[in-house]
Structure formats: C-alpha cells, structure tokens
C-alpha cells in the first residue's frame, strides 16, 4: 500500500491556541482510501499542506470489506468507501458514522462498441456489477426500472472489477459498471464505449441534479468524537482542494499522474467524468437521505433507516463548495 503523510499546521495552531489543551489531540490519524480517482482530493491535500502539527496517513486499500474491518478494529481512523457498505454495517449494529461524501458521481456503464444504444436496449443482456446491494447495483436497477426494463429481462452478475473486465473485453458479458479511471482507460484503449455516466443518467431519470454519494467518508462514533476538531479542518481543506481542481483541470491531471499510472489525457477525462463537491454537514445529511429514498427500494432485502445519530455533525461553523 502507498503511504502519504499529511501535516496539519492549522490543527497544531488550534490545539495550542484557541482550542485549548492539546493533550487529547491525536499524534497520527489514518484514512483508508480506494486507489481510484475519487480519492484525488485527499492525495492533493496531502501534497499541498505544510509540515507541522498532526500527522495524517492516507493509505490505499484494495478490498472495501477488509478496509471496513480495519476501521472497526481500530487500525484506522477514517474510511472512504462505498456508501451502502457503511449503511449496512450500521444496520448490523456497528458504531459507524457518516462524515461527508466529497464525490457525487464516479462511474459509467460501458458496452461493446456495437452494443446497445440506450438503457432500454440492455434487455436480454448480461451486466457485470461489483457486488450485491452496492451503489452501482442499486443505481443500475433503479435506472433499468425507470427505463421500463424488467429485472428478469437482464442478467445481473456480481464480481470484482478485476474479474469482470477480462470477461467484458473478451465479449463474454455485454456491459460492465466501472469507476474512474478504469472506465475512461478502457474506452481509450479498447473497442468499447461509454453508454452513460451514472450521474447524468440519474439526473435524467430522477429529475434531480444526479448527485449520488457512491462513496462516503466514515468513522466510528468514538473516533469521530475524539477528532471533532480535526474533522472541520479536513472538511474545509478538501473543499479548497476541490475548488482548485475545478479551476485548473490540466494541472489537476498532471498532479494526478503522480499517484495514478495513466496517461495525462486519460486522467483529465476521468476527472471530468467524476463529480467532486463539498457541502455543509447538514446538507450532506439531507442529500444522503434523498439518495436512500431513491435507491432504497432496490435493496435485495428491506433496508433500514438513516437515523440522525448516523451522521456526525461537528459544532464548528460549516462551509461548503460544489465542484
């Protein structure tokens, strides 16, 4: 795993100044993130923050369920992972809390070049999705339903991306849902095309802005309470990074090249296909509940609620930006 060290000067000043006693300030905070373009704000924040203060380790993981176990075992402090994975963990009784999402659309459905022209044309085809009740599973079934395609008319198959991609490229399955930069890389390097970007498809099907929190930053209740002074600093810093990314797409793609082994053109397109944004903690709670209302009926078993206690909202004054 790749390790990146982030130093929070602002937190140090807060702890020794107006925030009072720093005896309970964490010496090191670890955030687990997937090796995907959605993690880019964390990586750029790590590069651009000056040394001094609290040490923050950002660590790439490959398996979402395994990373969740590390968080719950106390081996990490925060986890940036699939939103519905966090929901299900909370419904199973874990002390998980949601902080913010920062990414509001990161995936596309790819098809063979001579494949279907619309969602309706997926009838009778085989689709590869990452796992049952994942955000991409629920969003796909929502979109099929809105397009009038019955679940029985489409074969949904669940497998990791690493297993699904070879089958798709060999023509053994008709479509595959992939996050960035995997989706853009396949479009550029193989004879396949993007049928739709999930955010755009959700916007048209649901009549909303299409912002879907496929991934969310989670912590445990105890850890989030312990780091309650850190969370607003992290939140505001990520918001500034997201603003800077929107202002300089080419520079952002060049910076991404230091973390992802793809050509600049692919990274730039992958970033354009990803919807980054930061909002207030209260707005995040409202948006996640709307997302739950939208995709909840498509869980394989009835989902639970999202109680107020699931959302960690610090007392500090909130700011947010949309990217």
PDB file of C-alpha atoms in Angstrom:
ATOM      1  CA  UNK A   1       0.000   0.000   0.000  1.00  0.00           C
ATOM      2  CA  UNK A   2       1.103   3.532  -0.766  1.00  0.00           C
ATOM      3  CA  UNK A   3       1.531   5.789   2.254  1.00  0.00           C
ATOM      4  CA  UNK A   4       1.242   9.543   2.154  1.00  0.00           C
ATOM      5  CA  UNK A   5       1.961  11.792   5.108  1.00  0.00           C
ATOM      6  CA  UNK A   6      -0.087  14.917   5.695  1.00  0.00           C
ATOM      7  CA  UNK A   7       0.774  17.507   8.322  1.00  0.00           C
ATOM      8  CA  UNK A   8      -1.946  19.773   9.660  1.00  0.00           C
ATOM      9  CA  UNK A   9      -0.407  23.129  10.604  1.00  0.00           C
ATOM     10  CA  UNK A  10      -3.864  24.551  11.226  1.00  0.00           C
ATOM     11  CA  UNK A  11      -4.710  21.844  13.738  1.00  0.00           C
ATOM     12  CA  UNK A  12      -1.485  22.438  15.624  1.00  0.00           C
ATOM     13  CA  UNK A  13      -2.259  26.153  15.903  1.00  0.00           C
ATOM     14  CA  UNK A  14      -5.786  25.348  17.014  1.00  0.00           C
ATOM     15  CA  UNK A  15      -4.628  22.879  19.634  1.00  0.00           C
ATOM     16  CA  UNK A  16      -2.061  25.211  21.176  1.00  0.00           C
ATOM     17  CA  UNK A  17      -4.231  28.304  20.804  1.00  0.00           C
ATOM     18  CA  UNK A  18      -7.946  28.944  20.935  1.00  0.00           C
ATOM     19  CA  UNK A  19      -8.913  25.276  21.031  1.00  0.00           C
ATOM     20  CA  UNK A  20      -7.362  24.856  24.451  1.00  0.00           C
ATOM     21  CA  UNK A  21      -5.500  21.856  25.832  1.00  0.00           C
ATOM     22  CA  UNK A  22      -3.934  19.645  23.156  1.00  0.00           C
ATOM     23  CA  UNK A  23      -3.398  16.629  25.400  1.00  0.00           C
ATOM     24  CA  UNK A  24      -6.132  14.646  23.651  1.00  0.00           C
ATOM     25  CA  UNK A  25      -5.044  15.583  20.118  1.00  0.00           C
ATOM     26  CA  UNK A  26      -4.161  12.512  18.027  1.00  0.00           C
ATOM     27  CA  UNK A  27      -0.488  12.141  17.118  1.00  0.00           C
ATOM     28  CA  UNK A  28      -1.364  10.257  13.926  1.00  0.00           C
ATOM     29  CA  UNK A  29      -4.646   9.893  12.045  1.00  0.00           C
ATOM     30  CA  UNK A  30      -5.059   7.265   9.325  1.00  0.00           C
ATOM     31  CA  UNK A  31      -7.538   7.488   6.439  1.00  0.00           C
ATOM     32  CA  UNK A  32      -8.049   4.454   4.209  1.00  0.00           C
ATOM     33  CA  UNK A  33      -8.999   5.331   0.614  1.00  0.00           C
ATOM     34  CA  UNK A  34      -9.517   3.289  -2.577  1.00  0.00           C
ATOM     35  CA  UNK A  35      -6.971   3.582  -5.365  1.00  0.00           C
ATOM     36  CA  UNK A  36      -9.444   5.457  -7.559  1.00  0.00           C
ATOM     37  CA  UNK A  37      -9.787   8.962  -8.949  1.00  0.00           C
ATOM     38  CA  UNK A  38     -12.362   9.799  -6.268  1.00  0.00           C
ATOM     39  CA  UNK A  39      -9.555   9.768  -3.697  1.00  0.00           C
ATOM     40  CA  UNK A  40      -7.689  12.524  -5.537  1.00  0.00           C
ATOM     41  CA  UNK A  41      -8.736  15.393  -3.205  1.00  0.00           C
ATOM     42  CA  UNK A  42      -7.184  13.539  -0.261  1.00  0.00           C
ATOM     43  CA  UNK A  43      -3.964  12.961  -2.194  1.00  0.00           C
ATOM     44  CA  UNK A  44      -3.660  16.560  -3.370  1.00  0.00           C
ATOM     45  CA  UNK A  45      -4.434  17.860   0.098  1.00  0.00           C
ATOM     46  CA  UNK A  46      -1.573  15.728   1.371  1.00  0.00           C
ATOM     47  CA  UNK A  47       0.824  17.265  -1.132  1.00  0.00           C
ATOM     48  CA  UNK A  48      -0.149  20.882  -0.596  1.00  0.00           C
ATOM     49  CA  UNK A  49      -0.253  21.118   3.193  1.00  0.00           C
ATOM     50  CA  UNK A  50       2.816  22.466   5.028  1.00  0.00           C
ATOM     51  CA  UNK A  51       4.624  20.358   7.667  1.00  0.00           C
ATOM     52  CA  UNK A  52       3.866  20.878  11.343  1.00  0.00           C
ATOM     53  CA  UNK A  53       1.168  19.586  13.660  1.00  0.00           C
ATOM     54  CA  UNK A  54      -0.738  16.347  13.457  1.00  0.00           C
ATOM     55  CA  UNK A  55       0.445  13.557  11.185  1.00  0.00           C
ATOM     56  CA  UNK A  56      -2.220  12.168   8.833  1.00  0.00           C
ATOM     57  CA  UNK A  57      -1.549   8.910   6.968  1.00  0.00           C
ATOM     58  CA  UNK A  58      -3.528   8.296   3.775  1.00  0.00           C
ATOM     59  CA  UNK A  59      -3.347   4.636   2.815  1.00  0.00           C
ATOM     60  CA  UNK A  60      -4.637   2.951  -0.333  1.00  0.00           C
ATOM     61  CA  UNK A  61      -6.653  -0.231   0.115  1.00  0.00           C
ATOM     62  CA  UNK A  62      -7.924  -2.745  -2.439  1.00  0.00           C
ATOM     63  CA  UNK A  63     -10.788  -4.529  -0.652  1.00  0.00           C
ATOM     64  CA  UNK A  64     -13.664  -2.454   0.738  1.00  0.00           C
ATOM     65  CA  UNK A  65     -14.987  -5.061   3.238  1.00  0.00           C
ATOM     66  CA  UNK A  66     -11.470  -5.721   4.520  1.00  0.00           C
ATOM     67  CA  UNK A  67     -10.860  -1.988   4.944  1.00  0.00           C
ATOM     68  CA  UNK A  68     -14.104  -1.682   6.912  1.00  0.00           C
ATOM     69  CA  UNK A  69     -12.884  -4.387   9.274  1.00  0.00           C
ATOM     70  CA  UNK A  70      -9.658  -2.441   9.842  1.00  0.00           C
ATOM     71  CA  UNK A  71     -11.679   0.662  10.730  1.00  0.00           C
ATOM     72  CA  UNK A  72     -13.931  -1.211  13.148  1.00  0.00           C
ATOM     73  CA  UNK A  73     -10.915  -2.899  14.740  1.00  0.00           C
ATOM     74  CA  UNK A  74      -9.372   0.496  15.445  1.00  0.00           C
ATOM     75  CA  UNK A  75      -6.484   0.072  12.995  1.00  0.00           C
ATOM     76  CA  UNK A  76      -7.641   3.137  11.039  1.00  0.00           C
ATOM     77  CA  UNK A  77      -9.462   6.318  11.985  1.00  0.00           C
ATOM     78  CA  UNK A  78     -11.434   7.120   8.822  1.00  0.00           C
ATOM     79  CA  UNK A  79     -12.508   5.121   5.779  1.00  0.00           C
ATOM     80  CA  UNK A  80     -13.535   6.424   2.349  1.00  0.00           C
ATOM     81  CA  UNK A  81     -15.643   3.587   0.960  1.00  0.00           C
ATOM     82  CA  UNK A  82     -18.893   2.549  -0.703  1.00  0.00           C
ATOM     83  CA  UNK A  83     -21.848   4.331   0.879  1.00  0.00           C
ATOM     84  CA  UNK A  84     -24.175   1.345   1.072  1.00  0.00           C
ATOM     85  CA  UNK A  85     -21.424  -0.722   2.697  1.00  0.00           C
ATOM     86  CA  UNK A  86     -21.424   1.833   5.502  1.00  0.00           C
ATOM     87  CA  UNK A  87     -25.210   1.776   5.718  1.00  0.00           C
ATOM     88  CA  UNK A  88     -25.301  -1.997   6.015  1.00  0.00           C
ATOM     89  CA  UNK A  89     -22.587  -2.011   8.656  1.00  0.00           C
ATOM     90  CA  UNK A  90     -24.572   0.498  10.707  1.00  0.00           C
ATOM     91  CA  UNK A  91     -27.770  -1.544  10.266  1.00  0.00           C
ATOM     92  CA  UNK A  92     -25.849  -4.583  11.519  1.00  0.00           C
ATOM     93  CA  UNK A  93     -25.108  -2.718  14.744  1.00  0.00           C
ATOM     94  CA  UNK A  94     -21.650  -1.243  14.159  1.00  0.00           C
ATOM     95  CA  UNK A  95     -20.825   2.220  15.593  1.00  0.00           C
ATOM     96  CA  UNK A  96     -20.190   3.670  12.121  1.00  0.00           C
ATOM     97  CA  UNK A  97     -20.986   7.329  11.388  1.00  0.00           C
ATOM     98  CA  UNK A  98     -21.020   9.237   8.087  1.00  0.00           C
ATOM     99  CA  UNK A  99     -18.925  12.396   7.785  1.00  0.00           C
ATOM    100  CA  UNK A 100     -19.167  13.626   4.156  1.00  0.00           C
ATOM    101  CA  UNK A 101     -19.012  12.270   0.607  1.00  0.00           C
ATOM    102  CA  UNK A 102     -16.898  14.730  -1.464  1.00  0.00           C
ATOM    103  CA  UNK A 103     -17.571  12.664  -4.621  1.00  0.00           C
ATOM    104  CA  UNK A 104     -21.040  12.708  -6.182  1.00  0.00           C
ATOM    105  CA  UNK A 105     -20.651  10.543  -9.252  1.00  0.00           C
ATOM    106  CA  UNK A 106     -17.646   8.490 -10.301  1.00  0.00           C
ATOM    107  CA  UNK A 107     -18.843   5.634 -12.520  1.00  0.00           C
ATOM    108  CA  UNK A 108     -20.046   4.770 -16.018  1.00  0.00           C
ATOM    109  CA  UNK A 109     -21.656   1.796 -17.725  1.00  0.00           C
ATOM    110  CA  UNK A 110     -19.519   0.539 -20.606  1.00  0.00           C
ATOM    111  CA  UNK A 111     -20.790  -1.563 -23.513  1.00  0.00           C
ATOM    112  CA  UNK A 112     -19.273  -3.175 -26.577  1.00  0.00           C
ATOM    113  CA  UNK A 113     -18.741  -0.718 -29.422  1.00  0.00           C
ATOM    114  CA  UNK A 114     -21.566  -2.210 -31.493  1.00  0.00           C
ATOM    115  CA  UNK A 115     -23.671  -2.771 -28.388  1.00  0.00           C
ATOM    116  CA  UNK A 116     -26.879  -1.154 -27.116  1.00  0.00           C
ATOM    117  CA  UNK A 117     -27.687   2.465 -27.908  1.00  0.00           C
ATOM    118  CA  UNK A 118     -29.789   3.141 -24.801  1.00  0.00           C
ATOM    119  CA  UNK A 119     -30.695   1.735 -21.398  1.00  0.00           C
ATOM    120  CA  UNK A 120     -33.806   0.143 -22.892  1.00  0.00           C
ATOM    121  CA  UNK A 121     -31.619  -1.840 -25.278  1.00  0.00           C
ATOM    122  CA  UNK A 122     -29.984  -3.648 -22.337  1.00  0.00           C
ATOM    123  CA  UNK A 123     -32.932  -6.047 -22.215  1.00  0.00           C
ATOM    124  CA  UNK A 124     -31.719  -9.620 -22.677  1.00  0.00           C
ATOM    125  CA  UNK A 125     -28.093  -8.751 -21.896  1.00  0.00           C
ATOM    126  CA  UNK A 126     -25.572  -9.645 -19.184  1.00  0.00           C
ATOM    127  CA  UNK A 127     -24.285  -6.846 -16.934  1.00  0.00           C
ATOM    128  CA  UNK A 128     -21.334  -7.070 -14.547  1.00  0.00           C
ATOM    129  CA  UNK A 129     -21.611  -5.195 -11.222  1.00  0.00           C
ATOM    130  CA  UNK A 130     -19.185  -5.151  -8.263  1.00  0.00           C
ATOM    131  CA  UNK A 131     -21.379  -6.761  -5.568  1.00  0.00           C
ATOM    132  CA  UNK A 132     -24.994  -7.132  -4.476  1.00  0.00           C
ATOM    133  CA  UNK A 133     -26.507  -4.005  -2.926  1.00  0.00           C
ATOM    134  CA  UNK A 134     -23.504  -1.892  -3.897  1.00  0.00           C
ATOM    135  CA  UNK A 135     -24.321   1.664  -5.009  1.00  0.00           C
ATOM    136  CA  UNK A 136     -23.782   0.610  -8.637  1.00  0.00           C
ATOM    137  CA  UNK A 137     -26.094  -2.384  -8.219  1.00  0.00           C
ATOM    138  CA  UNK A 138     -28.892  -0.276  -6.741  1.00  0.00           C
ATOM    139  CA  UNK A 139     -28.434   2.618  -9.165  1.00  0.00           C
ATOM    140  CA  UNK A 140     -28.401   0.251 -12.150  1.00  0.00           C
ATOM    141  CA  UNK A 141     -31.615  -1.454 -11.084  1.00  0.00           C
ATOM    142  CA  UNK A 142     -33.234   1.934 -10.429  1.00  0.00           C
ATOM    143  CA  UNK A 143     -32.282   3.109 -13.934  1.00  0.00           C
ATOM    144  CA  UNK A 144     -33.487  -0.120 -15.557  1.00  0.00           C
ATOM    145  CA  UNK A 145     -36.793   0.193 -13.725  1.00  0.00           C
ATOM    146  CA  UNK A 146     -37.255   3.817 -14.793  1.00  0.00           C
ATOM    147  CA  UNK A 147     -36.479   2.812 -18.392  1.00  0.00           C
ATOM    148  CA  UNK A 148     -39.147   0.110 -18.262  1.00  0.00           C
ATOM    149  CA  UNK A 149     -36.708  -2.813 -18.352  1.00  0.00           C
ATOM    150  CA  UNK A 150     -37.775  -5.601 -16.001  1.00  0.00           C
ATOM    151  CA  UNK A 151     -35.156  -7.147 -13.719  1.00  0.00           C
ATOM    152  CA  UNK A 152     -35.985 -10.548 -15.173  1.00  0.00           C
ATOM    153  CA  UNK A 153     -35.085  -9.254 -18.644  1.00  0.00           C
ATOM    154  CA  UNK A 154     -31.478  -8.504 -17.659  1.00  0.00           C
ATOM    155  CA  UNK A 155     -28.893 -10.827 -16.119  1.00  0.00           C
ATOM    156  CA  UNK A 156     -27.018  -9.003 -13.360  1.00  0.00           C
ATOM    157  CA  UNK A 157     -23.783 -10.720 -12.375  1.00  0.00           C
ATOM    158  CA  UNK A 158     -21.671  -9.749  -9.372  1.00  0.00           C
ATOM    159  CA  UNK A 159     -17.888  -9.948  -9.387  1.00  0.00           C
ATOM    160  CA  UNK A 160     -14.866  -7.731  -8.579  1.00  0.00           C
ATOM    161  CA  UNK A 161     -13.737  -5.327 -11.285  1.00  0.00           C
ATOM    162  CA  UNK A 162     -10.546  -7.320 -11.829  1.00  0.00           C
ATOM    163  CA  UNK A 163     -12.627 -10.371 -12.758  1.00  0.00           C
ATOM    164  CA  UNK A 164     -15.298  -8.545 -14.727  1.00  0.00           C
ATOM    165  CA  UNK A 165     -13.022  -6.531 -17.017  1.00  0.00           C
ATOM    166  CA  UNK A 166     -11.398  -9.525 -18.808  1.00  0.00           C
ATOM    167  CA  UNK A 167     -14.804 -11.138 -19.349  1.00  0.00           C
ATOM    168  CA  UNK A 168     -16.135  -7.887 -20.770  1.00  0.00           C
ATOM    169  CA  UNK A 169     -13.178  -7.342 -23.087  1.00  0.00           C
ATOM    170  CA  UNK A 170     -13.461 -10.929 -24.334  1.00  0.00           C
ATOM    171  CA  UNK A 171     -17.120 -10.316 -25.166  1.00  0.00           C
ATOM    172  CA  UNK A 172     -18.442 -12.795 -22.609  1.00  0.00           C
ATOM    173  CA  UNK A 173     -20.587 -10.125 -20.935  1.00  0.00           C
ATOM    174  CA  UNK A 174     -22.376  -7.240 -22.621  1.00  0.00           C
ATOM    175  CA  UNK A 175     -21.852  -4.373 -20.175  1.00  0.00           C
ATOM    176  CA  UNK A 176     -19.858  -3.500 -17.079  1.00  0.00           C
ATOM    177  CA  UNK A 177     -20.167  -0.729 -14.487  1.00  0.00           C
ATOM    178  CA  UNK A 178     -16.775   0.797 -13.654  1.00  0.00           C
ATOM    179  CA  UNK A 179     -15.472   3.754 -11.639  1.00  0.00           C
ATOM    180  CA  UNK A 180     -12.844   6.199 -12.840  1.00  0.00           C
ATOM    181  CA  UNK A 181     -10.171   5.993 -14.092  1.00  0.00           C
ATOM    182  CA  UNK A 182     -10.904   2.379 -15.099  1.00  0.00           C
ATOM    183  CA  UNK A 183     -13.884   3.381 -17.250  1.00  0.00           C
ATOM    184  CA  UNK A 184     -12.049   6.036 -19.265  1.00  0.00           C
ATOM    185  CA  UNK A 185      -8.963   3.851 -19.641  1.00  0.00           C
ATOM    186  CA  UNK A 186     -10.986   1.053 -21.240  1.00  0.00           C
ATOM    187  CA  UNK A 187     -12.784   3.485 -23.561  1.00  0.00           C
ATOM    188  CA  UNK A 188      -9.434   4.818 -24.799  1.00  0.00           C
ATOM    189  CA  UNK A 189      -7.545   1.540 -25.047  1.00  0.00           C
ATOM    190  CA  UNK A 190     -10.180  -0.962 -26.228  1.00  0.00           C
ATOM    191  CA  UNK A 191     -13.041  -1.167 -28.717  1.00  0.00           C
ATOM    192  CA  UNK A 192     -15.712  -0.282 -26.134  1.00  0.00           C
ATOM    193  CA  UNK A 193     -17.746   2.822 -25.367  1.00  0.00           C
ATOM    194  CA  UNK A 194     -19.495   4.612 -22.537  1.00  0.00           C
ATOM    195  CA  UNK A 195     -23.261   4.010 -22.656  1.00  0.00           C
ATOM    196  CA  UNK A 196     -23.844   6.512 -19.868  1.00  0.00           C
ATOM    197  CA  UNK A 197     -22.287   8.282 -16.929  1.00  0.00           C
ATOM    198  CA  UNK A 198     -24.298   7.328 -13.835  1.00  0.00           C
ATOM    199  CA  UNK A 199     -24.689  10.880 -12.560  1.00  0.00           C
ATOM    200  CA  UNK A 200     -26.084  12.073 -15.901  1.00  0.00           C
ATOM    201  CA  UNK A 201     -28.380   9.059 -16.147  1.00  0.00           C
ATOM    202  CA  UNK A 202     -29.669   9.573 -12.601  1.00  0.00           C
ATOM    203  CA  UNK A 203     -30.268  13.246 -13.275  1.00  0.00           C
ATOM    204  CA  UNK A 204     -32.464  12.452 -16.270  1.00  0.00           C
ATOM    205  CA  UNK A 205     -34.267   9.507 -14.663  1.00  0.00           C
ATOM    206  CA  UNK A 206     -34.911  11.046 -11.240  1.00  0.00           C
ATOM    207  CA  UNK A 207     -35.357  14.684 -12.204  1.00  0.00           C
ATOM    208  CA  UNK A 208     -32.671  15.768  -9.720  1.00  0.00           C
ATOM    209  CA  UNK A 209     -29.126  17.100 -10.087  1.00  0.00           C
ATOM    210  CA  UNK A 210     -27.983  13.467 -10.180  1.00  0.00           C
ATOM    211  CA  UNK A 211     -25.503  13.815  -7.324  1.00  0.00           C
ATOM    212  CA  UNK A 212     -25.116  10.313  -5.930  1.00  0.00           C
ATOM    213  CA  UNK A 213     -22.856   9.673  -2.927  1.00  0.00           C
ATOM    214  CA  UNK A 214     -21.419   6.389  -4.201  1.00  0.00           C
ATOM    215  CA  UNK A 215     -18.581   6.745  -1.687  1.00  0.00           C
ATOM    216  CA  UNK A 216     -18.549   8.384   1.741  1.00  0.00           C
ATOM    217  CA  UNK A 217     -16.013   9.200   4.436  1.00  0.00           C
ATOM    218  CA  UNK A 218     -16.889   7.138   7.525  1.00  0.00           C
ATOM    219  CA  UNK A 219     -15.524   6.848  11.025  1.00  0.00           C
ATOM    220  CA  UNK A 220     -16.671   5.263  14.258  1.00  0.00           C
ATOM    221  CA  UNK A 221     -18.636   7.334  16.740  1.00  0.00           C
ATOM    222  CA  UNK A 222     -15.828   7.296  19.320  1.00  0.00           C
ATOM    223  CA  UNK A 223     -13.126   8.217  16.804  1.00  0.00           C
ATOM    224  CA  UNK A 224     -15.208  10.978  15.223  1.00  0.00           C
ATOM    225  CA  UNK A 225     -15.923  12.451  18.651  1.00  0.00           C
ATOM    226  CA  UNK A 226     -12.257  12.270  19.597  1.00  0.00           C
ATOM    227  CA  UNK A 227     -11.260  14.016  16.360  1.00  0.00           C
ATOM    228  CA  UNK A 228     -14.143  16.500  16.326  1.00  0.00           C
ATOM    229  CA  UNK A 229     -11.731  19.444  15.996  1.00  0.00           C
ATOM    230  CA  UNK A 230      -9.888  17.771  13.131  1.00  0.00           C
ATOM    231  CA  UNK A 231     -12.957  16.993  11.016  1.00  0.00           C
ATOM    232  CA  UNK A 232     -13.895  20.623  10.171  1.00  0.00           C
ATOM    233  CA  UNK A 233     -10.263  21.345   9.245  1.00  0.00           C
ATOM    234  CA  UNK A 234     -10.159  18.297   6.999  1.00  0.00           C
ATOM    235  CA  UNK A 235     -13.538  19.209   5.535  1.00  0.00           C
ATOM    236  CA  UNK A 236     -12.582  22.814   4.752  1.00  0.00           C
ATOM    237  CA  UNK A 237      -9.213  21.766   3.353  1.00  0.00           C
ATOM    238  CA  UNK A 238     -10.807  19.251   0.998  1.00  0.00           C
ATOM    239  CA  UNK A 239     -13.323  21.897  -0.096  1.00  0.00           C
ATOM    240  CA  UNK A 240     -10.464  24.223  -1.056  1.00  0.00           C
ATOM    241  CA  UNK A 241      -8.717  21.437  -2.952  1.00  0.00           C
ATOM    242  CA  UNK A 242     -11.914  20.639  -4.873  1.00  0.00           C
ATOM    243  CA  UNK A 243     -12.233  24.320  -5.823  1.00  0.00           C
ATOM    244  CA  UNK A 244      -8.644  24.367  -7.068  1.00  0.00           C
ATOM    245  CA  UNK A 245      -9.224  21.189  -9.077  1.00  0.00           C
ATOM    246  CA  UNK A 246     -12.166  22.786 -10.873  1.00  0.00           C
ATOM    247  CA  UNK A 247     -10.129  25.923 -11.607  1.00  0.00           C
ATOM    248  CA  UNK A 248      -7.172  24.057 -13.141  1.00  0.00           C
ATOM    249  CA  UNK A 249      -8.176  20.786 -14.876  1.00  0.00           C
ATOM    250  CA  UNK A 250      -4.868  20.373 -16.713  1.00  0.00           C
ATOM    251  CA  UNK A 251      -2.817  20.996 -13.596  1.00  0.00           C
ATOM    252  CA  UNK A 252      -5.030  18.599 -11.658  1.00  0.00           C
ATOM    253  CA  UNK A 253      -4.485  15.878 -14.261  1.00  0.00           C
ATOM    254  CA  UNK A 254      -0.725  16.438 -14.077  1.00  0.00           C
ATOM    255  CA  UNK A 255      -0.854  16.168 -10.284  1.00  0.00           C
ATOM    256  CA  UNK A 256      -2.967  13.017 -10.535  1.00  0.00           C
ATOM    257  CA  UNK A 257      -0.225  11.463 -12.648  1.00  0.00           C
ATOM    258  CA  UNK A 258       1.966  11.352  -9.562  1.00  0.00           C
ATOM    259  CA  UNK A 259      -0.498   8.927  -7.971  1.00  0.00           C
ATOM    260  CA  UNK A 260      -2.119   7.030 -10.859  1.00  0.00           C
ATOM    261  CA  UNK A 261      -0.231   5.273 -13.634  1.00  0.00           C
ATOM    262  CA  UNK A 262      -2.278   6.541 -16.591  1.00  0.00           C
ATOM    263  CA  UNK A 263      -1.518   8.988 -19.427  1.00  0.00           C
ATOM    264  CA  UNK A 264      -2.472  12.645 -18.787  1.00  0.00           C
ATOM    265  CA  UNK A 265      -5.273  12.612 -21.385  1.00  0.00           C
ATOM    266  CA  UNK A 266      -6.972   9.666 -19.686  1.00  0.00           C
ATOM    267  CA  UNK A 267      -6.634  11.225 -16.248  1.00  0.00           C
ATOM    268  CA  UNK A 268      -8.017  14.555 -17.447  1.00  0.00           C
ATOM    269  CA  UNK A 269     -11.076  12.874 -18.963  1.00  0.00           C
ATOM    270  CA  UNK A 270     -11.521  10.661 -15.893  1.00  0.00           C
ATOM    271  CA  UNK A 271     -11.545  13.762 -13.693  1.00  0.00           C
ATOM    272  CA  UNK A 272     -14.131  15.420 -15.970  1.00  0.00           C
ATOM    273  CA  UNK A 273     -16.299  12.303 -15.700  1.00  0.00           C
ATOM    274  CA  UNK A 274     -16.130  12.479 -11.882  1.00  0.00           C
ATOM    275  CA  UNK A 275     -18.295  14.881  -9.906  1.00  0.00           C
ATOM    276  CA  UNK A 276     -16.393  16.308  -6.939  1.00  0.00           C
ATOM    277  CA  UNK A 277     -18.061  18.576  -4.418  1.00  0.00           C
ATOM    278  CA  UNK A 278     -18.257  19.587  -0.784  1.00  0.00           C
ATOM    279  CA  UNK A 279     -21.309  20.800   1.083  1.00  0.00           C
ATOM    280  CA  UNK A 280     -22.253  21.564   4.663  1.00  0.00           C
ATOM    281  CA  UNK A 281     -22.652  18.635   7.018  1.00  0.00           C
ATOM    282  CA  UNK A 282     -26.384  19.334   7.298  1.00  0.00           C
ATOM    283  CA  UNK A 283     -26.813  19.399   3.517  1.00  0.00           C
ATOM    284  CA  UNK A 284     -24.858  16.173   3.254  1.00  0.00           C
ATOM    285  CA  UNK A 285     -27.306  14.517   5.642  1.00  0.00           C
ATOM    286  CA  UNK A 286     -30.244  15.717   3.525  1.00  0.00           C
ATOM    287  CA  UNK A 287     -28.662  14.581   0.265  1.00  0.00           C
ATOM    288  CA  UNK A 288     -27.804  11.156   1.623  1.00  0.00           C
ATOM    289  CA  UNK A 289     -31.349  10.668   2.860  1.00  0.00           C
ATOM    290  CA  UNK A 290     -32.659  11.603  -0.578  1.00  0.00           C
ATOM    291  CA  UNK A 291     -30.265   9.072  -2.111  1.00  0.00           C
ATOM    292  CA  UNK A 292     -31.518   6.468   0.384  1.00  0.00           C
ATOM    293  CA  UNK A 293     -35.107   7.257  -0.616  1.00  0.00           C
ATOM    294  CA  UNK A 294     -34.223   6.907  -4.298  1.00  0.00           C
ATOM    295  CA  UNK A 295     -32.326   3.605  -4.262  1.00  0.00           C
ATOM    296  CA  UNK A 296     -33.643   2.058  -1.027  1.00  0.00           C
ATOM    297  CA  UNK A 297     -36.479   0.131  -2.720  1.00  0.00           C
ATOM    298  CA  UNK A 298     -33.919  -1.760  -4.824  1.00  0.00           C
ATOM    299  CA  UNK A 299     -32.077  -3.474  -1.960  1.00  0.00           C
ATOM    300  CA  UNK A 300     -32.396  -7.248  -2.087  1.00  0.00           C
ATOM    301  CA  UNK A 301     -33.693  -7.156   1.491  1.00  0.00           C
ATOM    302  CA  UNK A 302     -35.626  -4.226   3.006  1.00  0.00           C
ATOM    303  CA  UNK A 303     -33.175  -1.514   4.117  1.00  0.00           C
ATOM    304  CA  UNK A 304     -33.129   0.155   7.499  1.00  0.00           C
ATOM    305  CA  UNK A 305     -33.455   3.891   8.214  1.00  0.00           C
ATOM    306  CA  UNK A 306     -30.715   6.517   8.403  1.00  0.00           C
ATOM    307  CA  UNK A 307     -31.154   7.953  11.916  1.00  0.00           C
ATOM    308  CA  UNK A 308     -29.788  11.334  12.955  1.00  0.00           C
ATOM    309  CA  UNK A 309     -27.160   9.584  15.073  1.00  0.00           C
ATOM    310  CA  UNK A 310     -25.649   8.052  11.935  1.00  0.00           C
ATOM    311  CA  UNK A 311     -24.455  11.480  10.776  1.00  0.00           C
ATOM    312  CA  UNK A 312     -21.554  13.128  12.545  1.00  0.00           C
ATOM    313  CA  UNK A 313     -22.091  16.887  12.540  1.00  0.00           C
ATOM    314  CA  UNK A 314     -19.427  18.863  14.438  1.00  0.00           C
ATOM    315  CA  UNK A 315     -20.335  22.037  16.247  1.00  0.00           C
ATOM    316  CA  UNK A 316     -17.889  24.196  14.296  1.00  0.00           C
ATOM    317  CA  UNK A 317     -19.186  26.658  11.724  1.00  0.00           C
ATOM    318  CA  UNK A 318     -19.658  24.894   8.412  1.00  0.00           C
ATOM    319  CA  UNK A 319     -18.644  25.898   4.924  1.00  0.00           C
ATOM    320  CA  UNK A 320     -19.019  24.041   1.650  1.00  0.00           C
ATOM    321  CA  UNK A 321     -18.473  24.260  -2.074  1.00  0.00           C
ATOM    322  CA  UNK A 322     -19.789  22.426  -5.077  1.00  0.00           C
ATOM    323  CA  UNK A 323     -17.467  21.117  -7.723  1.00  0.00           C
TER     324      UNK A 323
END
